[in-house]
Short mmCIF file of C-alpha atoms in Angstrom, two decimals:
data_model
loop_
_atom_site.label_atom_id
_atom_site.label_comp_id
_atom_site.label_asym_id
_atom_site.label_seq_id
_atom_site.Cartn_x
_atom_site.Cartn_y
_atom_site.Cartn_z
CA MET A 626 142.41 130.32 126.41
CA THR A 627 139.31 128.57 124.90
CA PHE A 628 137.15 129.98 122.40
CA LYS A 629 134.25 132.28 124.10
CA ARG A 630 131.15 131.97 121.99
CA PRO A 631 129.21 134.53 121.52
CA ASP A 632 126.32 133.02 122.88
CA GLY A 633 127.90 132.18 126.00
CA ARG A 634 127.25 128.49 124.71
CA LYS A 635 129.29 125.80 126.64
CA LEU A 636 130.91 124.13 123.91
CA ASP A 637 129.43 121.51 122.30
CA GLU A 638 126.20 123.10 124.01
CA MET A 639 123.46 122.78 121.11
CA ARG A 640 120.84 125.32 120.91
CA PRO A 641 118.03 124.89 122.16
CA MET A 642 115.24 122.24 119.48
CA VAL A 643 112.27 122.33 118.85
CA ALA A 644 110.99 119.70 116.84
CA LYS A 645 106.77 118.96 115.21
CA ILE A 646 105.05 117.04 113.01
CA GLY A 647 102.33 117.42 110.75
CA VAL A 648 102.83 120.85 109.16
CA VAL A 649 102.22 120.36 106.55
CA PRO A 650 98.47 119.66 105.78
CA ASN A 651 98.60 118.09 102.20
CA ALA A 652 101.91 116.88 102.37
CA ASP A 653 102.03 112.73 103.74
CA GLY A 654 104.35 113.63 106.17
CA SER A 655 105.67 116.42 107.16
CA ALA A 656 108.17 118.96 110.49
CA MET A 657 109.93 121.09 111.48
CA PHE A 658 113.20 121.19 112.41
CA THR A 659 115.07 124.55 114.35
CA PHE A 660 118.65 124.70 115.59
CA GLY A 661 118.01 128.36 117.37
CA LYS A 662 117.07 130.31 114.76
CA THR A 663 117.73 127.96 112.28
CA VAL A 664 113.81 127.51 110.88
CA ALA A 665 113.87 123.91 108.59
CA ILE A 666 110.70 122.92 107.10
CA ALA A 667 110.89 119.20 105.12
CA ALA A 668 108.12 117.79 103.22
CA VAL A 669 107.84 113.96 101.95
CA TYR A 670 104.97 112.89 99.05
CA GLY A 671 105.17 109.33 97.09
CA PRO A 672 105.45 106.46 96.67
CA ARG A 673 104.45 107.91 93.43
CA LEU A 674 104.75 107.45 89.22
CA LEU A 675 108.68 108.83 88.39
CA HIS A 676 108.60 110.78 85.96
CA PRO A 677 110.31 110.38 83.05
CA GLN A 678 109.92 106.94 83.09
CA HIS A 679 113.54 106.18 82.74
CA MET A 680 114.52 107.12 85.59
CA GLN A 681 112.78 104.22 87.51
CA ASP A 682 113.96 101.82 88.89
CA PRO A 683 111.73 98.84 89.26
CA LYS A 684 113.64 97.11 91.99
CA ALA A 685 112.70 100.01 93.57
CA ALA A 686 111.83 103.23 94.97
CA ILE A 687 114.17 106.79 94.59
CA LEU A 688 114.15 109.07 96.39
CA ARG A 689 114.60 112.58 95.41
CA VAL A 690 115.42 115.20 97.53
CA ASN A 691 115.03 119.70 96.81
CA TYR A 692 116.84 121.66 99.48
CA ASP A 693 116.74 125.00 99.58
CA LEU A 694 116.43 128.15 101.46
CA LEU A 695 113.65 130.92 100.76
CA SER A 696 113.81 134.57 99.57
CA PHE A 697 113.69 136.20 103.24
CA SER A 698 115.76 133.24 105.61
CA VAL A 699 118.69 135.24 104.75
CA ALA A 700 119.74 138.81 105.72
CA ASP A 701 120.59 140.45 102.26
CA ARG A 702 117.17 138.80 99.82
CA LYS A 703 117.84 135.08 98.42
CA LYS A 704 117.35 134.74 94.08
CA PRO A 705 114.39 131.84 94.30
CA GLY A 706 115.63 128.78 92.56
CA PRO A 707 118.06 126.24 92.42
CA SER A 708 122.04 127.28 92.42
CA ARG A 709 124.74 124.59 92.96
CA ARG A 710 124.87 125.52 96.42
CA SER A 711 121.25 124.34 96.91
CA GLN A 712 121.63 121.17 94.28
CA GLU A 713 124.78 119.94 95.72
CA ILE A 714 123.39 119.32 99.67
CA SER A 715 119.64 118.45 98.21
CA LYS A 716 122.59 115.36 96.57
CA VAL A 717 124.34 115.20 99.78
CA THR A 718 120.74 115.28 102.13
CA GLU A 719 119.03 113.19 99.38
CA TRP A 720 122.95 109.91 100.18
CA ALA A 721 122.10 110.74 104.76
CA LEU A 722 119.06 110.00 104.00
CA SER A 723 118.47 107.13 101.75
CA PRO A 724 121.17 104.22 104.17
CA ALA A 725 118.09 104.89 106.22
CA LEU A 726 114.59 104.01 103.79
CA ASP A 727 113.60 100.75 102.91
CA LEU A 728 112.70 100.86 99.23
CA LYS A 729 112.54 97.89 97.55
CA GLU A 730 108.10 97.50 97.89
CA PHE A 731 107.10 100.52 96.14
CA PRO A 732 109.17 100.19 92.34
CA ASN A 733 109.13 102.27 89.71
CA THR A 734 107.93 105.72 91.42
CA VAL A 735 109.76 108.95 93.24
CA ILE A 736 109.84 109.39 97.14
CA ASP A 737 109.81 113.04 96.90
CA VAL A 738 111.13 114.74 99.74
CA GLN A 739 110.94 119.36 99.72
CA ILE A 740 112.88 121.18 102.30
CA TYR A 741 112.90 124.96 103.15
CA ILE A 742 114.36 126.75 105.15
CA LEU A 743 112.48 129.68 106.52
CA GLN A 744 114.93 131.04 108.79
CA ALA A 745 118.72 130.11 107.57
CA ASN A 746 121.82 130.68 110.74
CA ALA A 747 124.44 128.40 109.72
CA SER A 748 124.19 124.80 110.66
CA THR A 749 120.61 124.45 107.86
CA ARG A 750 121.60 121.25 106.16
CA VAL A 751 121.94 119.61 109.23
CA ALA A 752 118.72 120.76 110.55
CA GLY A 753 117.68 119.75 106.53
CA ILE A 754 118.01 116.41 107.35
CA ASN A 755 116.98 116.19 110.65
CA ALA A 756 113.31 117.48 109.81
CA ALA A 757 113.59 115.01 106.47
CA SER A 758 114.04 111.33 108.76
CA MET A 759 110.79 112.60 110.98
CA ALA A 760 108.54 113.62 108.35
CA LEU A 761 109.72 110.35 105.64
CA ALA A 762 108.66 108.53 108.94
CA GLN A 763 105.14 109.63 109.36
CA ALA A 764 104.68 109.83 104.92
CA GLY A 765 104.47 105.79 107.08
CA ILE A 766 107.68 104.97 104.99
CA PRO A 767 109.78 102.03 105.61
CA MET A 768 112.43 102.70 107.36
CA LYS A 769 115.44 101.01 109.06
CA ASP A 770 116.40 104.42 111.35
CA LEU A 771 115.51 107.88 112.71
CA VAL A 772 118.45 109.12 111.28
CA CYS A 773 120.64 112.36 113.37
CA ALA A 774 121.86 114.97 112.36
CA VAL A 775 124.24 118.08 113.70
CA SER A 776 127.42 119.69 113.05
CA VAL A 777 130.50 120.55 114.68
CA GLY A 778 132.58 123.54 114.05
CA LYS A 779 136.31 124.21 114.69
CA MET A 780 137.36 127.34 116.28
CA ASP A 781 141.20 128.82 116.37
CA LYS A 782 141.94 125.40 118.07
CA ASP A 783 139.07 124.28 119.74
CA LEU A 784 136.22 121.85 118.88
CA VAL A 785 132.41 123.47 119.43
CA LEU A 786 129.03 121.34 118.96
CA ASP A 787 126.24 123.21 116.67
CA VAL A 788 127.94 126.18 114.19
CA ASN A 789 125.25 129.35 113.95
CA ASP A 790 126.35 131.75 111.63
CA GLU A 791 128.46 134.00 113.53
CA GLU A 792 130.42 130.97 114.30
CA GLU A 793 131.01 130.06 110.48
CA HIS A 794 132.96 133.56 110.00
CA PHE A 795 135.14 133.54 112.94
CA GLU A 796 137.96 134.81 111.09
CA ASP A 797 141.23 134.79 114.26
CA GLY A 798 143.57 132.25 115.03
CA GLU A 799 143.20 128.34 112.97
CA GLY A 800 139.95 130.33 111.20
CA ALA A 801 136.89 128.73 111.40
CA THR A 802 136.18 125.10 109.89
CA ASP A 803 132.39 123.80 110.26
CA MET A 804 131.90 120.28 109.24
CA ALA A 805 127.73 118.53 108.61
CA THR A 806 127.29 114.97 110.16
CA ALA A 807 125.21 111.56 110.24
CA ARG A 808 124.16 109.22 111.22
CA LEU A 809 121.13 106.28 111.57
CA ALA A 810 120.03 107.03 114.97
CA ASN A 811 120.12 103.36 116.70
CA SER A 812 123.87 101.93 114.59
CA ASP A 813 127.10 103.50 114.33
CA LYS A 814 126.19 104.54 110.41
CA TRP A 815 127.31 107.40 109.24
CA THR A 816 125.99 108.49 106.58
CA LEU A 817 127.44 112.07 106.07
CA LEU A 818 130.91 113.47 106.86
CA GLN A 819 130.83 117.17 104.87
CA LEU A 820 134.62 118.51 105.85
CA ASP A 821 134.80 122.64 105.22
CA GLY A 822 138.05 123.87 106.19
CA LYS A 823 141.56 122.79 107.92
CA ILE A 824 140.68 119.92 111.10
CA GLN A 825 143.83 118.17 112.53
CA PRO A 826 143.94 114.24 112.24
CA GLU A 827 143.83 114.13 116.10
CA LEU A 828 141.18 115.51 116.43
CA TYR A 829 139.17 114.11 114.10
CA PRO A 830 137.72 111.22 116.89
CA LYS A 831 136.68 113.57 119.66
CA ALA A 832 134.26 115.72 116.99
CA LEU A 833 132.80 113.22 116.12
CA SER A 834 132.11 111.65 119.89
CA MET A 835 131.03 115.25 119.78
CA ALA A 836 129.01 114.65 117.62
CA ASP A 837 127.41 111.49 118.93
CA LYS A 838 126.39 112.84 122.05
CA ALA A 839 124.04 114.89 120.10
CA PHE A 840 122.54 112.19 118.55
CA ALA A 841 121.37 111.27 121.68
CA LYS A 842 119.79 114.29 122.10
CA ILE A 843 119.04 115.39 118.90
CA TYR A 844 116.94 111.84 118.96
CA GLU A 845 114.95 112.20 121.71
CA VAL A 846 114.15 115.58 120.39
CA GLN A 847 112.78 114.33 118.06
CA LYS A 848 111.24 110.62 119.78
CA LYS A 849 109.24 113.39 122.22
CA ALA A 850 107.67 115.01 118.80
CA LEU A 851 107.16 112.01 117.18
CA LYS A 852 105.50 110.14 119.75
CA ASP A 853 103.60 113.73 121.07
CA VAL A 854 100.96 114.09 117.97
CA MET A 855 99.33 111.07 119.09
CA GLU A 856 98.85 111.35 122.92
CA GLU A 857 97.20 115.18 121.88
CA GLU A 858 95.51 113.29 119.59
CA LYS A 859 93.98 111.12 122.33
CA MET B 1123 76.25 96.85 99.25
CA GLU B 1124 76.08 97.28 102.73
CA LYS B 1125 76.75 93.70 103.81
CA PHE B 1126 80.33 93.54 102.27
CA ASN B 1127 82.25 96.64 104.59
CA GLU B 1128 81.74 93.71 107.19
CA LYS B 1129 83.23 91.12 105.79
CA ASN B 1130 85.67 91.92 103.50
CA ASN B 1131 86.62 94.98 104.21
CA GLU B 1132 87.78 94.28 108.44
CA GLU B 1133 91.15 92.79 109.95
CA THR B 1134 90.13 90.69 112.53
CA TYR B 1135 92.44 90.69 115.27
CA GLU B 1136 91.36 86.83 115.74
CA ASP B 1137 91.58 85.83 111.53
CA PHE B 1138 95.78 87.66 112.63
CA THR B 1139 96.55 85.86 115.42
CA GLY B 1140 93.21 83.74 116.30
CA VAL B 1141 93.38 85.40 119.60
CA ALA B 1142 91.42 87.94 119.98
CA GLU B 1143 92.22 90.54 122.09
CA PRO B 1144 95.88 92.65 122.15
CA THR B 1145 97.92 92.73 125.13
CA SER B 1146 99.60 95.65 125.05
CA ARG B 1147 99.62 98.52 122.69
CA THR B 1148 102.43 101.82 122.28
CA VAL B 1149 103.56 104.45 119.62
CA VAL B 1150 107.13 102.94 118.14
CA VAL B 1151 109.62 105.06 115.77
CA PRO B 1152 111.28 103.51 113.25
CA GLY B 1153 114.46 101.76 115.04
CA GLU B 1154 113.38 100.97 118.41
CA VAL B 1155 112.77 97.98 119.32
CA ILE B 1156 109.54 96.42 120.94
CA ALA B 1157 110.13 93.57 122.47
CA SER B 1158 113.52 91.50 123.14
CA GLY B 1159 114.51 88.51 123.96
CA GLY B 1160 111.40 85.11 124.43
CA ASP B 1161 109.89 84.39 120.65
CA PHE B 1162 107.95 87.13 119.63
CA LEU B 1163 107.25 87.65 115.84
CA ALA B 1164 107.79 90.46 113.21
CA GLY B 1165 103.83 91.47 111.65
CA GLU B 1166 103.54 93.85 109.70
CA GLY B 1167 105.79 96.78 109.87
CA ALA B 1168 108.01 95.31 112.23
CA ARG B 1169 111.48 93.49 111.64
CA LYS B 1170 113.20 90.52 113.22
CA GLU B 1171 117.14 91.59 114.53
CA GLY B 1172 118.72 89.26 116.24
CA ASP B 1173 116.50 88.52 119.71
CA ASP B 1174 114.80 91.79 118.80
CA VAL B 1175 111.47 92.35 117.09
CA VAL B 1176 112.39 96.08 115.59
CA ALA B 1177 109.91 98.84 114.22
CA SER B 1178 110.05 99.85 110.93
CA ARG B 1179 107.39 101.85 110.90
CA TYR B 1180 105.58 105.14 113.43
CA GLY B 1181 102.64 103.73 114.72
CA LEU B 1182 101.22 102.07 117.20
CA ALA B 1183 102.60 98.72 118.53
CA GLU B 1184 100.50 95.95 119.20
CA LYS B 1185 101.08 92.79 121.00
CA ILE B 1186 98.88 90.17 120.00
CA GLY B 1187 100.38 86.97 121.55
CA ARG B 1188 103.12 86.23 120.24
CA VAL B 1189 102.67 88.69 117.06
CA VAL B 1190 103.78 92.17 116.55
CA LYS B 1191 102.62 94.89 115.11
CA ILE B 1192 102.25 98.77 113.61
CA ILE B 1193 98.63 100.16 112.80
CA PRO B 1194 100.07 103.05 110.68
CA PHE B 1195 98.51 106.31 111.64
CA SER B 1196 100.08 108.38 108.34
CA GLY B 1197 101.23 108.62 105.19
CA ALA B 1198 100.33 107.03 101.66
CA PHE B 1199 98.16 104.09 100.64
CA ILE B 1200 99.67 101.33 100.10
CA PRO B 1201 97.46 99.06 97.96
CA ARG B 1202 97.52 94.62 99.42
CA ARG B 1203 95.54 91.62 97.92
CA ASN B 1204 91.49 92.11 98.67
CA ASN B 1205 91.63 95.75 99.17
CA VAL B 1206 88.53 96.84 98.45
CA VAL B 1207 89.52 100.44 96.57
CA ILE B 1208 87.05 102.64 95.59
CA GLY B 1209 88.52 104.51 92.63
CA ARG B 1210 87.72 106.66 89.36
CA VAL B 1211 87.91 105.12 85.63
CA ASN B 1212 91.05 106.81 84.33
CA ASP B 1213 91.79 105.52 80.52
CA ILE B 1214 89.36 102.59 78.54
CA VAL B 1215 91.85 99.51 76.69
CA HIS B 1216 91.44 96.77 74.15
CA SER B 1217 90.83 94.66 77.47
CA GLY B 1218 89.92 96.42 79.70
CA TRP B 1219 89.49 99.67 82.02
CA ILE B 1220 92.34 101.95 83.89
CA ILE B 1221 91.74 102.51 87.47
CA ASP B 1222 93.35 105.22 89.40
CA ILE B 1223 92.93 104.69 93.10
CA ASP B 1224 95.12 106.72 94.63
CA TYR B 1225 98.27 105.24 94.63
CA ALA B 1226 101.46 105.33 92.70
CA GLN B 1227 100.78 102.03 90.24
CA ASN B 1228 96.98 102.62 88.55
CA GLY B 1229 95.03 99.96 88.33
CA PHE B 1230 93.61 97.60 85.11
CA LEU B 1231 90.17 95.39 85.39
CA PRO B 1232 89.76 93.50 83.20
CA LEU B 1233 86.86 93.38 80.32
CA MET B 1234 86.03 89.62 82.12
CA GLU B 1235 85.91 91.66 85.29
CA SER B 1236 81.58 93.25 84.08
CA PRO B 1237 79.46 91.06 85.21
CA ARG B 1238 77.65 91.24 82.56
CA PHE B 1239 78.53 91.11 78.41
CA VAL B 1240 80.14 93.92 77.42
CA ASN B 1241 81.04 94.48 73.46
CA LYS B 1242 84.11 95.34 73.55
CA HIS B 1243 83.79 98.31 71.03
CA GLU B 1244 80.81 100.15 73.39
CA MET B 1245 82.76 99.25 76.68
CA ASP B 1246 81.90 102.45 77.71
CA GLN B 1247 78.34 102.03 77.60
CA PHE B 1248 79.24 99.72 80.93
CA LEU B 1249 82.04 102.01 82.48
CA ALA B 1250 82.56 105.59 81.41
CA ILE B 1251 85.64 107.42 81.77
CA GLY B 1252 85.10 109.56 84.84
CA ASP B 1253 82.83 107.02 86.36
CA VAL B 1254 83.28 105.96 90.32
CA VAL B 1255 83.63 101.84 90.97
CA ALA B 1256 84.29 99.75 93.98
CA ALA B 1257 87.25 97.07 93.21
CA LYS B 1258 88.73 94.72 94.83
CA VAL B 1259 92.48 94.66 95.12
CA TRP B 1260 93.40 91.01 92.90
CA SER B 1261 96.97 90.87 92.93
CA VAL B 1262 100.01 93.43 93.95
CA SER B 1263 102.78 92.34 90.84
CA PRO B 1264 105.66 94.88 89.99
CA LYS B 1265 103.75 94.58 86.86
CA GLY B 1266 100.29 96.06 88.53
CA ILE B 1267 98.14 95.77 89.80
CA ASP B 1268 94.95 93.56 88.79
CA LEU B 1269 92.01 95.04 90.19
CA ALA B 1270 88.02 92.13 90.05
CA MET B 1271 84.93 93.34 90.69
CA LYS B 1272 82.73 90.19 91.42
CA GLY B 1273 81.36 89.97 94.72
CA LYS B 1274 78.52 91.67 96.43
CA GLY B 1275 78.85 94.98 96.95
CA LEU B 1276 81.08 95.88 94.25
CA GLY B 1277 80.64 97.95 90.97
CA LYS B 1278 79.83 100.92 89.30
CA LEU B 1279 79.06 103.24 92.34
CA GLU B 1280 75.76 105.62 90.92
CA GLY B 1281 74.84 108.61 92.61
CA GLY B 1282 75.32 110.66 95.91
CA PHE B 1283 79.31 111.17 96.64
CA VAL B 1284 82.48 110.35 96.97
CA PHE B 1285 85.47 111.66 98.94
CA ARG B 1286 88.12 111.61 100.83
CA VAL B 1287 89.93 110.41 104.02
CA ASN B 1288 93.24 109.65 104.96
CA SER B 1289 93.71 106.21 104.31
CA SER B 1290 95.45 104.77 107.58
CA ARG B 1291 92.47 105.68 109.26
CA VAL B 1292 89.85 103.41 106.99
CA PRO B 1293 89.58 100.63 109.47
CA ARG B 1294 88.67 102.99 112.41
CA ILE B 1295 85.60 104.55 110.63
CA ILE B 1296 84.91 101.00 109.91
CA GLY B 1297 84.98 99.67 113.64
CA ARG B 1298 85.43 96.22 114.44
CA GLU B 1299 83.46 94.45 113.68
CA GLY B 1300 81.33 97.24 111.23
CA SER B 1301 79.58 98.54 114.45
CA MET B 1302 80.86 102.89 113.51
CA ILE B 1303 80.30 102.36 109.80
CA ASN B 1304 76.56 100.27 111.01
CA LEU B 1305 76.02 103.40 113.55
CA ILE B 1306 76.24 105.88 110.58
CA LYS B 1307 74.56 103.45 108.22
CA GLU B 1308 71.08 103.43 111.54
CA LYS B 1309 71.59 107.03 112.00
CA THR B 1310 71.71 109.42 108.62
CA GLY B 1311 69.67 106.09 107.19
CA CYS B 1312 72.18 106.47 103.47
CA ASN B 1313 74.13 104.04 101.43
CA VAL B 1314 78.33 104.11 103.34
CA THR B 1315 81.46 102.48 101.12
CA ILE B 1316 84.94 103.06 102.22
CA GLY B 1317 87.63 101.60 99.98
CA GLN B 1318 90.76 101.20 101.61
CA ASN B 1319 92.66 104.44 100.08
CA GLY B 1320 90.96 106.14 101.60
CA TRP B 1321 87.78 107.69 98.88
CA VAL B 1322 84.24 107.67 100.99
CA TRP B 1323 81.46 107.30 98.76
CA VAL B 1324 78.10 108.54 100.58
CA LYS B 1325 74.16 108.27 99.19
CA GLY B 1326 71.74 109.31 100.44
CA ALA B 1327 67.51 109.70 100.34
CA ASP B 1328 69.20 114.01 100.39
CA ILE B 1329 71.71 116.42 100.83
CA ASP B 1330 71.24 117.30 104.06
CA SER B 1331 71.99 113.68 104.83
CA GLU B 1332 74.66 112.71 102.69
CA LEU B 1333 76.32 115.26 104.47
CA ARG B 1334 75.98 115.16 108.22
CA ALA B 1335 76.83 111.57 106.93
CA ARG B 1336 80.06 112.77 105.47
CA ARG B 1337 80.34 115.31 108.81
CA ALA B 1338 80.26 112.22 111.56
CA ILE B 1339 82.94 110.18 108.59
CA GLU B 1340 85.74 113.00 108.28
CA PHE B 1341 85.00 113.87 112.95
CA ILE B 1342 86.20 109.85 113.45
CA ALA B 1343 88.87 110.23 111.20
CA GLU B 1344 89.97 113.33 112.99
CA LYS B 1345 89.15 111.44 115.93
CA VAL B 1346 90.85 108.03 114.93
CA LEU B 1347 93.05 107.63 118.91
CA VAL B 1348 90.00 108.01 121.50
CA SER B 1349 89.27 105.43 122.80
CA GLY B 1350 85.14 104.39 122.94
CA LEU B 1351 84.58 106.36 119.74
CA THR B 1352 81.26 104.43 118.83
CA GLU B 1353 80.21 105.37 122.26
CA LYS B 1354 81.08 109.21 121.40
CA MET B 1355 79.67 108.94 118.50
CA GLU B 1356 75.84 107.44 119.66
CA LYS B 1357 75.96 110.75 121.49
CA TRP B 1358 77.93 113.49 118.10
CA PHE B 1359 74.11 112.04 116.34
CA GLY B 1360 72.12 113.68 119.06
CA GLU B 1361 74.17 116.87 119.13
CA ASN B 1362 74.35 117.17 115.07
CA LYS B 1363 70.67 117.10 114.06
#
């Protein structure tokens, strides 16, 4: 028997996505990206001068990502401020985004990316990456490509796409596994594979091809959001 | 003061390719293939990948003859050689002035660039901290940004006020061959200098005309993609006395 998803989705169906750019007027670039009830906003500032000076790279700008859940984003109030979890996610997001960027033009500077989760319903880090990649594009940072990210899960023995909160806590059979994945939109360069749980090696290629199909859809949503803003202005 | 905007601040299509008009314009996102096959050349904001010309930035891709370049709509100011910028004096050092030009690095204006003799011990007699200047980017290197102040329309800006718009909107505010900026000057009677970094200096006979010029410029900055904007602005000046 296949796993029945609590919200009635098909196994390879994502939650509805919404993308919007220019949500933070004071930033150089900003974007919002949602997977169903998960809402992430990203704001990009810079390139700007980096202090302390010993962190500066004389060959290129550095990317500095700060990811955080806002205190009201989860059912139990999240204590504000950095935590072990948010620091880890900030770092993996940085690694997921930096292969897409071309920062040689701005030596000794920093590009700050702030990712805030307004509402959390699992898959927050991938929503954050999707938002950040659009925000970086809007900030006019030279980029090789956009970055698309999605989570793939395994509920008991079945692979599912875009895990939600209820599924994340699934405990029957083999239990719940979820894996955050990210890839450059127009190439096969994967920039994030973060497995939480257990998965059979045979299932791994299948999980990645599921993510591949999702990236095509996410890319269209991101592209449309970036292009629509220009149409609206006309 | 008026002349340099038209002559130096404007990058015309002719300068770029020798072809007068772009053949096509589309909005592109980074990584998108703009043109493939043939012998297209990648201009600013684009790169070559095999036979394809691929976008490196988000903006409006223009094909002008064989060259494909991208005009950005948003993002921070990135200085280029020969950009006219407006900045504020941040510090005075022994050999010149440090100018904040709204970029990650400050600009350096050497003492030699002052149009008249300046006593090394009284440099603030010419430019004091907080003074606003119009200068030209002389060179951009990893060591820093050097500024020059010799040229028409450059120098200390006295009176009036300075405000900021998004730097990517500056070419539109100037208009083709300076048509837009000339219209604003003509209709408001104000003296206007626009830096490529998005700082705008306005000085007029009275505060009302200065504020009118500011409203006009901010209106253009909002409506950057509208075509035939110069005609629309003629109308705007009729409605906003």
